[in-house]
mmCIF file of C-alpha atoms in Angstrom:
data_model
loop_
_atom_site.group_PDB
_atom_site.id
_atom_site.type_symbol
_atom_site.label_atom_id
_atom_site.label_comp_id
_atom_site.label_asym_id
_atom_site.label_seq_id
_atom_site.Cartn_x
_atom_site.Cartn_y
_atom_site.Cartn_z
ATOM 1 C CA MET A 30 -28.147 -231.420 -92.560
ATOM 2 C CA THR A 31 -25.070 -231.303 -94.727
ATOM 3 C CA ARG A 32 -24.229 -230.016 -98.182
ATOM 4 C CA ASP A 33 -22.978 -233.266 -99.597
ATOM 5 C CA ALA A 34 -20.731 -231.880 -102.324
ATOM 6 C CA LYS A 35 -18.927 -229.516 -99.940
ATOM 7 C CA TRP A 36 -18.694 -232.250 -97.294
ATOM 8 C CA GLU A 37 -17.040 -234.684 -99.701
ATOM 9 C CA ALA A 38 -14.692 -232.035 -101.085
ATOM 10 C CA LEU A 39 -13.566 -231.082 -97.566
ATOM 11 C CA PHE A 40 -13.250 -234.522 -96.003
ATOM 12 C CA SER A 41 -12.839 -236.847 -99.009
ATOM 13 C CA LEU A 42 -15.503 -238.953 -97.365
ATOM 14 C CA PRO A 43 -19.149 -239.326 -98.437
ATOM 15 C CA ARG A 44 -21.801 -238.538 -95.879
ATOM 16 C CA ARG A 45 -22.860 -241.685 -94.043
ATOM 17 C CA ALA A 46 -26.457 -242.620 -94.852
ATOM 18 C CA PRO A 47 -28.802 -243.563 -91.983
ATOM 19 C CA GLU A 48 -28.627 -247.251 -91.037
ATOM 20 C CA SER A 49 -25.599 -247.857 -93.252
ATOM 21 C CA GLY A 50 -22.466 -249.593 -92.006
ATOM 22 C CA LEU A 51 -20.195 -247.829 -89.551
ATOM 23 C CA ASP A 52 -16.619 -248.060 -90.844
ATOM 24 C CA GLN A 53 -13.300 -247.044 -89.319
ATOM 25 C CA GLU A 54 -13.247 -243.807 -91.325
ATOM 26 C CA HIS A 55 -16.542 -242.781 -89.711
ATOM 27 C CA MET A 56 -15.134 -243.539 -86.260
ATOM 28 C CA ASP A 57 -12.028 -241.496 -87.071
ATOM 29 C CA MET A 58 -14.218 -238.575 -88.137
ATOM 30 C CA ALA A 59 -16.233 -238.751 -84.909
ATOM 31 C CA LEU A 60 -13.036 -238.801 -82.850
ATOM 32 C CA ALA A 61 -11.618 -235.811 -84.722
ATOM 33 C CA ILE A 62 -14.796 -233.771 -84.154
ATOM 34 C CA GLN A 63 -14.747 -234.662 -80.455
ATOM 35 C CA GLN A 64 -11.090 -233.657 -80.126
ATOM 36 C CA VAL A 65 -11.703 -230.287 -81.809
ATOM 37 C CA THR A 66 -14.700 -229.717 -79.521
ATOM 38 C CA GLU A 67 -12.645 -230.521 -76.438
ATOM 39 C CA GLU A 68 -9.884 -228.148 -77.533
ATOM 40 C CA ALA A 69 -12.420 -225.344 -78.021
ATOM 41 C CA VAL A 70 -13.978 -225.986 -74.604
ATOM 42 C CA MET A 71 -10.593 -226.002 -72.873
ATOM 43 C CA ARG A 72 -9.492 -222.772 -74.559
ATOM 44 C CA LEU A 73 -12.721 -221.001 -73.636
ATOM 45 C CA ALA A 74 -12.391 -222.225 -70.055
ATOM 46 C CA ARG A 75 -8.768 -221.071 -69.780
ATOM 47 C CA THR A 76 -9.750 -217.656 -71.098
ATOM 48 C CA ALA A 77 -12.644 -217.382 -68.640
ATOM 49 C CA ARG A 78 -10.323 -218.367 -65.794
ATOM 50 C CA ALA A 79 -7.688 -215.820 -66.835
ATOM 51 C CA LEU A 80 -10.189 -212.977 -67.258
ATOM 52 C CA THR A 81 -12.104 -213.521 -64.026
ATOM 53 C CA GLY A 82 -9.725 -215.293 -61.667
ATOM 54 C CA CYS A 83 -12.760 -217.296 -60.514
ATOM 55 C CA ARG A 84 -12.225 -220.867 -59.342
ATOM 56 C CA ASN A 85 -15.839 -221.877 -59.995
ATOM 57 C CA LEU A 86 -17.391 -222.448 -63.436
ATOM 58 C CA THR A 87 -21.038 -222.676 -64.513
ATOM 59 C CA MET A 88 -21.814 -224.139 -67.929
ATOM 60 C CA ALA A 89 -24.909 -224.164 -70.143
ATOM 61 C CA GLY A 90 -25.694 -224.473 -73.826
ATOM 62 C CA GLY A 91 -25.891 -227.594 -75.940
ATOM 63 C CA VAL A 92 -22.126 -228.241 -75.887
ATOM 64 C CA ALA A 93 -22.308 -228.398 -72.074
ATOM 65 C CA LEU A 94 -24.051 -231.764 -72.577
ATOM 66 C CA ASN A 95 -20.762 -233.152 -73.946
ATOM 67 C CA CYS A 96 -19.955 -235.344 -70.957
ATOM 68 C CA VAL A 97 -16.519 -236.386 -72.181
ATOM 69 C CA ALA A 98 -15.357 -232.788 -72.558
ATOM 70 C CA ASN A 99 -16.870 -231.920 -69.175
ATOM 71 C CA GLY A 100 -15.000 -234.754 -67.482
ATOM 72 C CA LYS A 101 -11.691 -233.714 -69.008
ATOM 73 C CA LEU A 102 -12.251 -230.115 -67.971
ATOM 74 C CA LEU A 103 -12.938 -231.224 -64.414
ATOM 75 C CA ARG A 104 -9.855 -233.455 -64.262
ATOM 76 C CA SER A 105 -7.670 -230.653 -65.627
ATOM 77 C CA GLY A 106 -7.920 -228.954 -62.219
ATOM 78 C CA MET A 107 -8.515 -225.595 -63.880
ATOM 79 C CA PHE A 108 -11.533 -225.026 -61.629
ATOM 80 C CA ASP A 109 -12.347 -226.195 -58.129
ATOM 81 C CA ARG A 110 -16.031 -226.653 -58.881
ATOM 82 C CA ILE A 111 -17.988 -227.021 -62.123
ATOM 83 C CA TYR A 112 -21.765 -226.754 -62.277
ATOM 84 C CA ILE A 113 -23.641 -227.807 -65.426
ATOM 85 C CA GLN A 114 -27.305 -226.943 -65.807
ATOM 86 C CA PRO A 115 -29.149 -230.266 -66.413
ATOM 87 C CA ALA A 116 -31.345 -228.834 -69.202
ATOM 88 C CA ALA A 117 -28.340 -227.195 -70.809
ATOM 89 C CA GLY A 118 -29.782 -227.197 -74.320
ATOM 90 C CA ASP A 119 -32.519 -224.972 -75.709
ATOM 91 C CA ALA A 120 -35.039 -226.244 -73.145
ATOM 92 C CA GLY A 121 -33.089 -224.476 -70.414
ATOM 93 C CA GLY A 122 -34.047 -221.121 -71.898
ATOM 94 C CA ALA A 123 -37.480 -221.467 -70.281
ATOM 95 C CA LEU A 124 -35.901 -221.747 -66.845
ATOM 96 C CA GLY A 125 -33.555 -218.855 -67.566
ATOM 97 C CA ALA A 126 -36.458 -216.656 -68.630
ATOM 98 C CA ALA A 127 -38.373 -217.485 -65.455
ATOM 99 C CA LEU A 128 -35.353 -216.734 -63.253
ATOM 100 C CA ALA A 129 -34.686 -213.478 -65.102
ATOM 101 C CA ALA A 130 -38.283 -212.380 -64.542
ATOM 102 C CA TRP A 131 -38.171 -213.363 -60.853
ATOM 103 C CA HIS A 132 -34.861 -211.705 -59.991
ATOM 104 C CA ILE A 133 -34.493 -208.861 -62.513
ATOM 105 C CA TRP A 134 -38.049 -207.800 -63.339
ATOM 106 C CA LYS A 135 -39.572 -208.585 -59.935
ATOM 107 C CA GLY A 136 -36.412 -207.685 -58.013
ATOM 108 C CA ASN A 137 -36.490 -210.717 -55.706
ATOM 109 C CA GLU A 138 -33.317 -211.515 -53.773
ATOM 110 C CA ARG A 139 -31.553 -214.855 -53.879
ATOM 111 C CA THR A 140 -31.952 -216.993 -50.767
ATOM 112 C CA PRO A 141 -29.542 -219.565 -49.316
ATOM 113 C CA LEU A 142 -29.811 -223.165 -50.474
ATOM 114 C CA PRO A 143 -31.760 -225.540 -48.213
ATOM 115 C CA GLU A 144 -29.504 -227.634 -45.991
ATOM 116 C CA GLY A 145 -28.050 -230.605 -47.879
ATOM 117 C CA ALA A 146 -29.218 -229.381 -51.299
ATOM 118 C CA LEU A 147 -26.770 -229.376 -54.223
ATOM 119 C CA ASP A 148 -28.780 -226.708 -56.055
ATOM 120 C CA ARG A 149 -32.366 -225.554 -56.556
ATOM 121 C CA MET A 150 -33.173 -228.049 -59.310
ATOM 122 C CA ARG A 151 -34.612 -230.691 -56.953
ATOM 123 C CA GLY A 152 -32.699 -233.370 -58.812
ATOM 124 C CA SER A 153 -34.235 -232.079 -62.078
ATOM 125 C CA TYR A 154 -37.481 -233.913 -61.249
ATOM 126 C CA LEU A 155 -39.678 -230.995 -62.288
ATOM 127 C CA GLY A 156 -42.013 -232.590 -64.842
ATOM 128 C CA PRO A 157 -45.496 -234.129 -64.644
ATOM 129 C CA GLU A 158 -46.482 -236.650 -61.963
ATOM 130 C CA PHE A 159 -49.323 -239.181 -62.044
ATOM 131 C CA SER A 160 -51.547 -240.694 -59.362
ATOM 132 C CA PRO A 161 -52.378 -244.350 -58.595
ATOM 133 C CA ALA A 162 -55.793 -243.666 -60.133
ATOM 134 C CA ASP A 163 -54.072 -242.764 -63.415
ATOM 135 C CA VAL A 164 -52.258 -246.104 -63.351
ATOM 136 C CA ASP A 165 -55.491 -247.977 -62.599
ATOM 137 C CA ARG A 166 -57.260 -246.314 -65.523
ATOM 138 C CA MET A 167 -54.421 -247.154 -67.894
ATOM 139 C CA ALA A 168 -54.347 -250.791 -66.752
ATOM 140 C CA SER A 169 -58.121 -251.092 -67.067
ATOM 141 C CA ARG A 170 -58.031 -249.686 -70.595
ATOM 142 C CA HIS A 171 -55.594 -252.403 -71.677
ATOM 143 C CA GLU A 172 -56.930 -255.150 -69.375
ATOM 144 C CA ALA A 173 -53.361 -255.323 -68.084
ATOM 145 C CA PRO A 174 -52.829 -257.437 -64.924
ATOM 146 C CA TYR A 175 -50.397 -256.172 -62.330
ATOM 147 C CA THR A 176 -49.352 -256.631 -58.715
ATOM 148 C CA ARG A 177 -49.697 -253.694 -56.350
ATOM 149 C CA PHE A 178 -47.192 -253.653 -53.463
ATOM 150 C CA GLU A 179 -48.205 -252.135 -50.153
ATOM 151 C CA ASP A 180 -44.598 -252.371 -48.922
ATOM 152 C CA PHE A 181 -42.047 -250.510 -51.037
ATOM 153 C CA ASP A 182 -39.191 -252.581 -49.596
ATOM 154 C CA ALA A 183 -40.906 -255.729 -50.878
ATOM 155 C CA LEU A 184 -41.214 -254.125 -54.308
ATOM 156 C CA CYS A 185 -37.500 -253.297 -54.244
ATOM 157 C CA ASP A 186 -36.654 -256.895 -53.337
ATOM 158 C CA THR A 187 -38.712 -258.204 -56.255
ATOM 159 C CA VAL A 188 -37.162 -255.742 -58.719
ATOM 160 C CA CYS A 189 -33.673 -256.609 -57.457
ATOM 161 C CA GLU A 190 -34.390 -260.298 -58.094
ATOM 162 C CA HIS A 191 -35.409 -259.498 -61.667
ATOM 163 C CA LEU A 192 -32.341 -257.325 -62.248
ATOM 164 C CA ALA A 193 -29.990 -259.986 -60.893
ATOM 165 C CA ALA A 194 -31.644 -262.530 -63.230
ATOM 166 C CA GLY A 195 -30.633 -260.388 -66.223
ATOM 167 C CA HIS A 196 -34.056 -258.874 -66.828
ATOM 168 C CA ALA A 197 -34.696 -255.353 -68.117
ATOM 169 C CA VAL A 198 -37.043 -253.315 -65.935
ATOM 170 C CA GLY A 199 -38.909 -250.147 -66.849
ATOM 171 C CA TRP A 200 -38.878 -247.800 -63.837
ATOM 172 C CA PHE A 201 -41.526 -245.043 -63.781
ATOM 173 C CA GLN A 202 -41.659 -243.038 -60.551
ATOM 174 C CA GLY A 203 -42.771 -239.590 -59.430
ATOM 175 C CA ARG A 204 -42.167 -236.494 -61.492
ATOM 176 C CA MET A 205 -40.575 -236.676 -64.917
ATOM 177 C CA GLU A 206 -37.063 -235.361 -65.442
ATOM 178 C CA TYR A 207 -36.486 -231.885 -66.882
ATOM 179 C CA GLY A 208 -33.764 -232.082 -69.509
ATOM 180 C CA PRO A 209 -32.434 -234.757 -71.863
ATOM 181 C CA ARG A 210 -31.261 -237.322 -69.298
ATOM 182 C CA ALA A 211 -33.329 -240.045 -67.638
ATOM 183 C CA LEU A 212 -32.357 -239.911 -63.962
ATOM 184 C CA GLY A 213 -34.497 -242.581 -62.333
ATOM 185 C CA GLY A 214 -37.918 -241.059 -62.931
ATOM 186 C CA ARG A 215 -38.416 -242.462 -66.451
ATOM 187 C CA SER A 216 -35.650 -245.064 -66.817
ATOM 188 C CA ILE A 217 -34.987 -248.586 -68.060
ATOM 189 C CA LEU A 218 -32.770 -250.464 -65.623
ATOM 190 C CA GLY A 219 -30.446 -253.457 -65.859
ATOM 191 C CA ASP A 220 -27.668 -255.265 -63.997
ATOM 192 C CA PRO A 221 -24.295 -253.713 -64.966
ATOM 193 C CA ARG A 222 -22.465 -256.970 -64.123
ATOM 194 C CA HIS A 223 -24.300 -258.934 -66.802
ATOM 195 C CA PRO A 224 -21.993 -259.481 -69.820
ATOM 196 C CA GLU A 225 -24.885 -259.416 -72.332
ATOM 197 C CA MET A 226 -26.850 -256.522 -70.822
ATOM 198 C CA GLN A 227 -25.487 -253.815 -73.132
ATOM 199 C CA LYS A 228 -26.291 -255.845 -76.227
ATOM 200 C CA LYS A 229 -29.733 -256.828 -74.913
ATOM 201 C CA LEU A 230 -30.770 -253.269 -74.115
ATOM 202 C CA ASN A 231 -29.519 -251.930 -77.427
ATOM 203 C CA LEU A 232 -30.818 -254.573 -79.801
ATOM 204 C CA LYS A 233 -33.990 -255.826 -78.115
ATOM 205 C CA ILE A 234 -35.313 -252.751 -76.336
ATOM 206 C CA LYS A 235 -33.789 -249.560 -77.722
ATOM 207 C CA TYR A 236 -33.566 -251.006 -81.264
ATOM 208 C CA ARG A 237 -30.292 -249.285 -82.049
ATOM 209 C CA GLU A 238 -26.692 -250.212 -82.817
ATOM 210 C CA GLY A 239 -25.172 -252.617 -80.317
ATOM 211 C CA PHE A 240 -22.108 -250.441 -79.675
ATOM 212 C CA ARG A 241 -23.999 -247.585 -78.022
ATOM 213 C CA PRO A 242 -22.959 -247.260 -74.375
ATOM 214 C CA PHE A 243 -25.090 -247.076 -71.246
ATOM 215 C CA ALA A 244 -24.710 -245.029 -68.102
ATOM 216 C CA PRO A 245 -24.377 -246.156 -64.496
ATOM 217 C CA SER A 246 -26.542 -244.866 -61.662
ATOM 218 C CA VAL A 247 -24.511 -245.196 -58.476
ATOM 219 C CA LEU A 248 -25.279 -244.421 -54.853
ATOM 220 C CA ALA A 249 -23.730 -241.020 -54.144
ATOM 221 C CA GLU A 250 -22.076 -242.462 -51.038
ATOM 222 C CA LYS A 251 -20.297 -245.129 -53.139
ATOM 223 C CA VAL A 252 -19.255 -243.170 -56.216
ATOM 224 C CA SER A 253 -15.538 -243.084 -55.335
ATOM 225 C CA ASP A 254 -15.536 -246.862 -54.781
ATOM 226 C CA CYS A 255 -16.571 -247.443 -58.377
ATOM 227 C CA PHE A 256 -15.249 -244.457 -60.337
ATOM 228 C CA GLU A 257 -12.373 -241.988 -60.266
ATOM 229 C CA LEU A 258 -14.721 -239.215 -59.192
ATOM 230 C CA ASP A 259 -14.683 -237.366 -55.878
ATOM 231 C CA ARG A 260 -17.821 -235.246 -56.199
ATOM 232 C CA PRO A 261 -21.511 -235.478 -57.093
ATOM 233 C CA SER A 262 -22.665 -235.929 -60.682
ATOM 234 C CA PRO A 263 -26.446 -235.913 -60.216
ATOM 235 C CA TYR A 264 -27.356 -235.042 -63.805
ATOM 236 C CA MET A 265 -25.249 -237.594 -65.690
ATOM 237 C CA LEU A 266 -23.104 -234.863 -67.240
ATOM 238 C CA LEU A 267 -19.605 -236.044 -66.308
ATOM 239 C CA VAL A 268 -17.579 -238.922 -67.732
ATOM 240 C CA ALA A 269 -15.105 -240.474 -65.306
ATOM 241 C CA PRO A 270 -12.814 -243.528 -65.437
ATOM 242 C CA VAL A 271 -13.962 -246.763 -63.834
ATOM 243 C CA ALA A 272 -11.966 -247.427 -60.650
ATOM 244 C CA GLU A 273 -8.756 -249.410 -61.152
ATOM 245 C CA ALA A 274 -9.912 -252.012 -58.622
ATOM 246 C CA LEU A 275 -12.850 -252.927 -60.870
ATOM 247 C CA ARG A 276 -10.894 -253.220 -64.116
ATOM 248 C CA LYS A 277 -9.925 -256.504 -65.750
ATOM 249 C CA PRO A 278 -6.692 -257.189 -67.660
ATOM 250 C CA LEU A 279 -7.062 -256.624 -71.387
ATOM 251 C CA PRO A 280 -6.269 -259.450 -73.816
ATOM 252 C CA GLU A 281 -3.068 -259.271 -75.803
ATOM 253 C CA GLY A 282 -3.366 -257.061 -78.882
ATOM 254 C CA TYR A 283 -6.565 -255.413 -77.628
ATOM 255 C CA PHE A 284 -5.784 -251.957 -79.003
ATOM 256 C CA GLN A 285 -4.889 -253.366 -82.420
ATOM 257 C CA LYS A 286 -8.272 -255.052 -82.830
ATOM 258 C CA PRO A 287 -11.076 -253.413 -84.842
ATOM 259 C CA MET A 288 -13.523 -251.417 -82.717
ATOM 260 C CA PHE A 289 -16.357 -253.922 -82.955
ATOM 261 C CA GLU A 290 -14.085 -256.729 -81.743
ATOM 262 C CA ARG A 291 -13.025 -254.620 -78.761
ATOM 263 C CA LEU A 292 -16.573 -253.668 -77.910
ATOM 264 C CA TYR A 293 -17.648 -256.840 -76.133
ATOM 265 C CA VAL A 294 -14.413 -257.566 -74.302
ATOM 266 C CA GLN A 295 -15.194 -257.548 -70.577
ATOM 267 C CA ARG A 296 -13.059 -254.645 -69.398
ATOM 268 C CA SER A 297 -14.349 -254.499 -65.825
ATOM 269 C CA THR A 298 -16.629 -256.194 -63.322
ATOM 270 C CA LEU A 299 -19.308 -253.772 -64.579
ATOM 271 C CA PRO A 300 -19.105 -254.553 -68.319
ATOM 272 C CA ALA A 301 -22.484 -253.073 -69.283
ATOM 273 C CA ILE A 302 -21.412 -249.530 -68.349
ATOM 274 C CA THR A 303 -17.666 -249.599 -69.050
ATOM 275 C CA HIS A 304 -16.751 -247.958 -72.365
ATOM 276 C CA VAL A 305 -13.861 -249.176 -74.521
ATOM 277 C CA ASP A 306 -11.552 -246.624 -72.861
ATOM 278 C CA PHE A 307 -12.587 -247.673 -69.303
ATOM 279 C CA SER A 308 -14.765 -244.586 -68.872
ATOM 280 C CA ALA A 309 -18.406 -244.237 -67.820
ATOM 281 C CA ARG A 310 -21.015 -241.459 -67.871
ATOM 282 C CA VAL A 311 -21.832 -241.283 -64.183
ATOM 283 C CA GLN A 312 -25.046 -240.364 -62.382
ATOM 284 C CA THR A 313 -24.838 -240.127 -58.603
ATOM 285 C CA VAL A 314 -28.154 -240.893 -56.878
ATOM 286 C CA HIS A 315 -29.002 -238.893 -53.771
ATOM 287 C CA ARG A 316 -31.547 -239.869 -51.166
ATOM 288 C CA ASN A 317 -32.732 -236.298 -50.623
ATOM 289 C CA THR A 318 -33.738 -235.807 -54.280
ATOM 290 C CA ASN A 319 -34.968 -239.275 -55.343
ATOM 291 C CA GLU A 320 -35.495 -241.453 -52.285
ATOM 292 C CA ARG A 321 -37.244 -244.296 -54.119
ATOM 293 C CA TYR A 322 -34.499 -244.707 -56.706
ATOM 294 C CA TRP A 323 -31.876 -244.448 -53.968
ATOM 295 C CA ARG A 324 -33.640 -247.125 -51.920
ATOM 296 C CA LEU A 325 -33.844 -249.475 -54.895
ATOM 297 C CA ILE A 326 -30.126 -249.193 -55.652
ATOM 298 C CA ASN A 327 -29.261 -249.406 -51.960
ATOM 299 C CA ARG A 328 -31.257 -252.638 -51.698
ATOM 300 C CA PHE A 329 -29.518 -253.981 -54.810
ATOM 301 C CA ASN A 330 -26.206 -253.212 -53.119
ATOM 302 C CA GLU A 331 -27.292 -254.953 -49.902
ATOM 303 C CA ARG A 332 -28.374 -258.054 -51.800
ATOM 304 C CA GLU A 333 -25.749 -258.207 -54.547
ATOM 305 C CA GLY A 334 -22.807 -256.154 -53.278
ATOM 306 C CA CYS A 335 -23.177 -253.804 -56.246
ATOM 307 C CA PRO A 336 -24.133 -250.124 -55.653
ATOM 308 C CA VAL A 337 -24.670 -249.532 -59.392
ATOM 309 C CA VAL A 338 -27.449 -250.193 -61.900
ATOM 310 C CA VAL A 339 -27.563 -249.600 -65.644
ATOM 311 C CA ASN A 340 -29.768 -246.615 -66.416
ATOM 312 C CA THR A 341 -30.997 -245.730 -69.889
ATOM 313 C CA SER A 342 -33.859 -243.480 -70.913
ATOM 314 C CA PHE A 343 -37.334 -245.023 -71.040
ATOM 315 C CA ASN A 344 -37.943 -244.904 -74.795
ATOM 316 C CA VAL A 345 -36.933 -246.565 -78.016
ATOM 317 C CA ARG A 346 -34.546 -245.028 -80.473
ATOM 318 C CA GLY A 347 -35.867 -241.772 -81.908
ATOM 319 C CA GLU A 348 -38.857 -241.626 -79.544
ATOM 320 C CA PRO A 349 -39.229 -238.986 -76.807
ATOM 321 C CA ILE A 350 -38.809 -240.240 -73.252
ATOM 322 C CA VAL A 351 -42.125 -241.581 -71.962
ATOM 323 C CA CYS A 352 -44.157 -239.123 -69.892
ATOM 324 C CA THR A 353 -47.455 -240.792 -68.919
ATOM 325 C CA PRO A 354 -48.381 -244.283 -67.686
ATOM 326 C CA GLN A 355 -49.944 -244.876 -71.107
ATOM 327 C CA ASP A 356 -46.630 -243.975 -72.797
ATOM 328 C CA ALA A 357 -44.764 -246.313 -70.458
ATOM 329 C CA TYR A 358 -47.050 -249.291 -70.998
ATOM 330 C CA ARG A 359 -47.010 -248.839 -74.777
ATOM 331 C CA CYS A 360 -43.183 -248.761 -74.847
ATOM 332 C CA PHE A 361 -43.083 -251.757 -72.484
ATOM 333 C CA MET A 362 -45.330 -253.824 -74.754
ATOM 334 C CA ARG A 363 -43.645 -252.812 -78.002
ATOM 335 C CA THR A 364 -40.219 -253.948 -76.837
ATOM 336 C CA GLU A 365 -38.665 -257.001 -75.200
ATOM 337 C CA MET A 366 -38.602 -255.321 -71.793
ATOM 338 C CA ASP A 367 -39.329 -257.930 -69.116
ATOM 339 C CA HIS A 368 -41.034 -255.915 -66.374
ATOM 340 C CA LEU A 369 -42.529 -252.477 -65.800
ATOM 341 C CA VAL A 370 -42.844 -250.686 -62.464
ATOM 342 C CA ILE A 371 -45.159 -247.682 -62.254
ATOM 343 C CA GLY A 372 -45.343 -246.328 -58.737
ATOM 344 C CA ASP A 373 -46.154 -249.332 -56.526
ATOM 345 C CA CYS A 374 -47.425 -251.486 -59.416
ATOM 346 C CA LEU A 375 -45.436 -254.242 -61.131
ATOM 347 C CA PHE A 376 -46.406 -255.391 -64.633
ATOM 348 C CA SER A 377 -44.691 -258.535 -65.936
ATOM 349 C CA LYS A 378 -44.558 -259.209 -69.667
ATOM 350 C CA ASP A 379 -45.493 -262.875 -69.411
ATOM 351 C CA ARG A 380 -48.834 -261.936 -67.798
ATOM 352 C CA GLN A 381 -49.891 -259.282 -70.302
ATOM 353 C CA PRO A 382 -52.456 -259.708 -73.090
ATOM 354 C CA ALA A 383 -51.200 -259.705 -76.670
ATOM 355 C CA TRP A 384 -50.282 -256.260 -77.957
ATOM 356 C CA ARG A 385 -51.776 -255.378 -81.330
ATOM 357 C CA GLU A 386 -50.454 -252.686 -83.660
ATOM 358 C CA THR A 387 -52.294 -251.333 -86.699
ATOM 359 C CA GLU A 388 -49.063 -250.141 -88.365
ATOM 360 C CA ASP A 389 -45.304 -250.373 -87.961
ATOM 361 C CA TRP A 390 -44.673 -248.116 -84.965
ATOM 362 C CA ARG A 391 -40.972 -247.825 -85.836
ATOM 363 C CA ASP A 392 -41.957 -245.486 -88.667
ATOM 364 C CA GLU A 393 -43.456 -242.957 -86.223
ATOM 365 C CA TYR A 394 -40.178 -241.250 -85.321
ATOM 366 C CA GLU A 395 -37.081 -240.261 -87.234
ATOM 367 C CA LEU A 396 -34.142 -242.335 -86.017
ATOM 368 C CA ASP A 397 -31.334 -240.526 -84.238
#
């Protein structure tokens, strides 16, 4: 989406072709664009603060999904509270239209939030939900064996064992998320302590460049133990530094090394979610909005002493996040994911029949 001649005349740098090498000049360009974006966001925020005198800020629009800028704005102390709509891009217009009709056209008054609620988004779990019968039909169609757990705690124990063994687990529960982030309804999970987890998820499951970072899901009660963050971040829209206590000393000459050499240095005890600058894109998990996900992470913490799991969206690069059990099983079988949990059912890759494709599925979607 560029005019190549004008781009090259302005930047003295040819447009990078898809799947071509990522050089230092491309990284410098990305950093410059991010810095300009952050400056624009900060100036707009200062102006809004000066004009209104308000200590609270609500953000929406596509740029409000820029987690790094959001984190810096929060840490600036300019506002006491910042709220970012989880479907802040174009999709949020549907919600805005519905609210406008309800309050403006219909004239309905606002009511107080339910006790303990952060907002009215219900954790952003507003999408479709599927029944055990839907899962049974999908499994029957593919002759896919699975284990159904009557006790959810036992399922959590089994999943925790797989995570601790370095396995990647597809986690499909309840209603789908509304917005661009996977928040524990349609997620792929891993152990953040595993030094190879970032590379495994990127190269063998997401099929994308190995440098791309992953986000941590952390128990809301433990967020300040792991990150320099003193408030909820339920929609994965804030970047915060990893806590000093979890950081590891950097090797001599670290900042002089090329980016790809720095990438796989273990910077903390949670290497799979710690970016090169010690930051992380944090999701706090709350029992009152996603009890099953909270219980899984809580059990992982009880067993392993780690209140964090790696959370990435349940899809491959360029593909929409899975919605249905059929979508989930197809993604599971097309990748090197080890296990899939749908509701109370556990599918393990080594028990599944061979998956047959009639064409190269990686050509179905344009890569991002």
